[in-house]
Short mmCIF file of C-alpha atoms in Angstrom, two decimals:
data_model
loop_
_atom_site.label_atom_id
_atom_site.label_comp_id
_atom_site.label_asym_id
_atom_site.label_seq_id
_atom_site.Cartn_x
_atom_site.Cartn_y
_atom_site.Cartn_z
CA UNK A 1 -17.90 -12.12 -10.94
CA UNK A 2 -19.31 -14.91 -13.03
CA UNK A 3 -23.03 -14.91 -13.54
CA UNK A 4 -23.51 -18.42 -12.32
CA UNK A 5 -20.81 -19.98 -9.82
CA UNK A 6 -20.54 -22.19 -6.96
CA UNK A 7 -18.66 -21.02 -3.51
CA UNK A 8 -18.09 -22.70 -0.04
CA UNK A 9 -20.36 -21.50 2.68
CA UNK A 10 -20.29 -21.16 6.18
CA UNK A 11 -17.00 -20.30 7.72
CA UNK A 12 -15.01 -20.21 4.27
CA UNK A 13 -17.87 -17.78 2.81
CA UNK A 14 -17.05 -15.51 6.22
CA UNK A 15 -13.07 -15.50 5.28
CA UNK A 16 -13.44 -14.97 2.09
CA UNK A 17 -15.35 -11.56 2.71
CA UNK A 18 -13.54 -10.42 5.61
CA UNK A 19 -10.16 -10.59 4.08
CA UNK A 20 -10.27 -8.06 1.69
CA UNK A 21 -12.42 -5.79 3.88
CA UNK A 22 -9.45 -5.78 6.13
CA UNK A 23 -6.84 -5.91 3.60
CA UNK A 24 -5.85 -9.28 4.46
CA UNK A 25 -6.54 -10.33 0.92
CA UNK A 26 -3.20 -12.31 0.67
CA UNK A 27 -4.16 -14.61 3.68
CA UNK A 28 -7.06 -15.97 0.87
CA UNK A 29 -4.33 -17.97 -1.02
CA UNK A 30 -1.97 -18.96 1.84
CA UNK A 31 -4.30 -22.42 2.94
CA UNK A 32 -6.19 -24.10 0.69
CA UNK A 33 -10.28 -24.63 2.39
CA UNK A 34 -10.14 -27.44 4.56
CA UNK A 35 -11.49 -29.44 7.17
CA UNK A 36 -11.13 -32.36 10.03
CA UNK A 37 -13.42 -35.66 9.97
CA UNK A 38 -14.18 -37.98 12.58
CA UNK A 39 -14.38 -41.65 10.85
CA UNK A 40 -17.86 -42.74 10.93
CA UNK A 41 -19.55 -39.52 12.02
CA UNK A 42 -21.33 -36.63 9.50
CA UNK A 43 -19.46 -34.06 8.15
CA UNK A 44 -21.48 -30.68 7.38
CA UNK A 45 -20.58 -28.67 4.30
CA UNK A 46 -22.12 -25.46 3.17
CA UNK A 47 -22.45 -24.53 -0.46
CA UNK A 48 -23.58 -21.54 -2.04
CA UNK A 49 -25.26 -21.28 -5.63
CA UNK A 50 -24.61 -18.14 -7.41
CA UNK A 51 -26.94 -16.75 -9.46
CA UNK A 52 -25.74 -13.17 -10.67
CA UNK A 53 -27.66 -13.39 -14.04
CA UNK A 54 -31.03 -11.38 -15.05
CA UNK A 55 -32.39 -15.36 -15.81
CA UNK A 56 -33.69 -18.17 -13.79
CA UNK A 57 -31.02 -20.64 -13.36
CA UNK A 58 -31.36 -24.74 -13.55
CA UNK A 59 -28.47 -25.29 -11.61
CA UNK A 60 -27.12 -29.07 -11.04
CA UNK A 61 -24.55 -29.76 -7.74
CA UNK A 62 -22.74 -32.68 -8.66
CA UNK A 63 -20.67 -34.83 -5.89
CA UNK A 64 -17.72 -36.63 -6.18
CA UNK A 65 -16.36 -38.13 -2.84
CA UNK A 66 -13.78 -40.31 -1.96
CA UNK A 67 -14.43 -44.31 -1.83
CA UNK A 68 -16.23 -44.71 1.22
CA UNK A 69 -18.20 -41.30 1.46
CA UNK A 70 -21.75 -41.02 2.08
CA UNK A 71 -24.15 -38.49 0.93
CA UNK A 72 -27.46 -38.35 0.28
CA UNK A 73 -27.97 -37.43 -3.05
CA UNK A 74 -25.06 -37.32 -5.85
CA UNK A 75 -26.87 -35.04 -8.01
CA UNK A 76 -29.53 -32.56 -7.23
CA UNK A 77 -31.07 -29.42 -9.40
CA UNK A 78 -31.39 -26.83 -7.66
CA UNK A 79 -33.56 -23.93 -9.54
CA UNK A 80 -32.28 -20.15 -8.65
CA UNK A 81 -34.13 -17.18 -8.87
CA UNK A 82 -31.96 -14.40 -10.88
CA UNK A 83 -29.57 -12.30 -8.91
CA UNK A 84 -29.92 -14.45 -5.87
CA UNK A 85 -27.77 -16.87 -3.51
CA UNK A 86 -29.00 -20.32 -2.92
CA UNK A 87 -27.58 -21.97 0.73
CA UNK A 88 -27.08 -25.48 0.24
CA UNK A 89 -26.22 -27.48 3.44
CA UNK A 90 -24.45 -31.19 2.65
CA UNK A 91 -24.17 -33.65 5.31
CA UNK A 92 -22.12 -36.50 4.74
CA UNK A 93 -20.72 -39.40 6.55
CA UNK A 94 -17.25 -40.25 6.99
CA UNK A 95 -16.16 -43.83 6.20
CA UNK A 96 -16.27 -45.95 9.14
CA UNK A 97 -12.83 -46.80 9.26
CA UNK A 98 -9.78 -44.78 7.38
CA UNK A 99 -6.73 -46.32 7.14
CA UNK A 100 -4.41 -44.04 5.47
CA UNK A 101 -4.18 -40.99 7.14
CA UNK A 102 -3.14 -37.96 4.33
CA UNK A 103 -5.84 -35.36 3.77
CA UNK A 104 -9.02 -36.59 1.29
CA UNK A 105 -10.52 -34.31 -1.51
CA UNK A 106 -14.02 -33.75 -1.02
CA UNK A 107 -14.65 -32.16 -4.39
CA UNK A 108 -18.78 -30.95 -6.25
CA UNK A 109 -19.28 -29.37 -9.45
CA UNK A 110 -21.94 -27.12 -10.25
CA UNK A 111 -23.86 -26.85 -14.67
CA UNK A 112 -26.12 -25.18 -16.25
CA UNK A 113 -27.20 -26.77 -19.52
CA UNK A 114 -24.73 -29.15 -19.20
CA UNK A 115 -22.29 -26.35 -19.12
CA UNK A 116 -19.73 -26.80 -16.00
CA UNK A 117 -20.23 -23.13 -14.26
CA UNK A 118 -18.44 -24.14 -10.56
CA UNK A 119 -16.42 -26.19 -8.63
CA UNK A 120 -15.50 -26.48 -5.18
CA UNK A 121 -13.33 -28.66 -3.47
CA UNK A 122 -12.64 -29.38 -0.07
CA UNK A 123 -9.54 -31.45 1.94
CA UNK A 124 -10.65 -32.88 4.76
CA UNK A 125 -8.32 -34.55 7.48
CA UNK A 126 -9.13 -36.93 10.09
CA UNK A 127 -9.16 -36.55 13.17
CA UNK A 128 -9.14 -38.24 16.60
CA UNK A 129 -12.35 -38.75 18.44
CA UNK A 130 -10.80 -38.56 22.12
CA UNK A 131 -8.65 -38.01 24.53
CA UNK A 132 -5.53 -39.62 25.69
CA UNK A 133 -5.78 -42.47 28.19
#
C-alpha cells in the first residue's frame, strides 16, 4: 500500500473490501467504477485521502470534469493527519442538457509537493429521469 493515495468512497470503497474477504477478488477487475447521471441534477462522489505515512500530509484533490461539469472547487488542500483516512464528499452538477449519450470520465488527481500520489476516475452514464408515458 502506498503511503499517500487516493481511493473512491462510498459504495466502491465497500466492494473493494468485501471482495477479497470473500474471495471474490476477480470480480474487482471485471467493471470498471461507474455511475448514472441525471442531466441537470447533482451527482455525489465520495473520495478517500490516504495517508499511511508516519508524516502530516498536504494533500491537493485536483478535478478534471467533462465540458459542462460543475463543482465547487477545482482544487482544494486537504491536510491529513499521519496514518489516517480523510472522507471527502464531491457534489457536482450534471450539464443541463447532454447530447451524446456514451459514458463521460469523471476523473481527480491527488499531490503532495507537487508530486502526483493518486488518481481516480469515474464513468458516469446518463440516465433517464422518468417513466414511460
Amino acid at each position: 500500500m502506498p503511503p499517500l493515495s487516493l481511493q473512491l468512497g462510498g459504495p466502491w470503497s465497500f466492494y473493494r473490501d468485501f471482495y477479497p474477504v470473500h474471495g471474490l477478488g476477480f470480480l474487482a477487475t471485471l467493471v470498471e467504477p461507474q455511475s448514472g447521471f441525471i442531466a441537470g441534477h447533482p451527482l455525489w462522489v465520495p473520495l478517500l485521502l490516504c495517508n499511511h505515512s508516519q508524516k502530516q500530509a498536504d494533500l491537493v484533490l485536483h478535478s478534471n470534469l467533462p465540458d459542462g461539469w460543475t463543482s465547487v472547487a477545482k482544487d482544494i488542500t486537504y491536510r491529513v493527519e499521519p496514518d489516517s483516512v480523510y472522507p471527502v464528499q464531491i457534489f457536482l452538477k450534471a450539464p443541463a442538457t447532454v447530447k451524446d449519450k456514451t459514458p463521460q470520465m469523471l476523473n481527480w488527481s491527488l499531490t503532495a509537493d507537487g508530486v502526483l500520489v493518486g488518481e481516480v476516475k469515474l464513468a458516469v452514464s446518463q440516465e433517464d429521469d422518468g417513466l414511460p408515458q
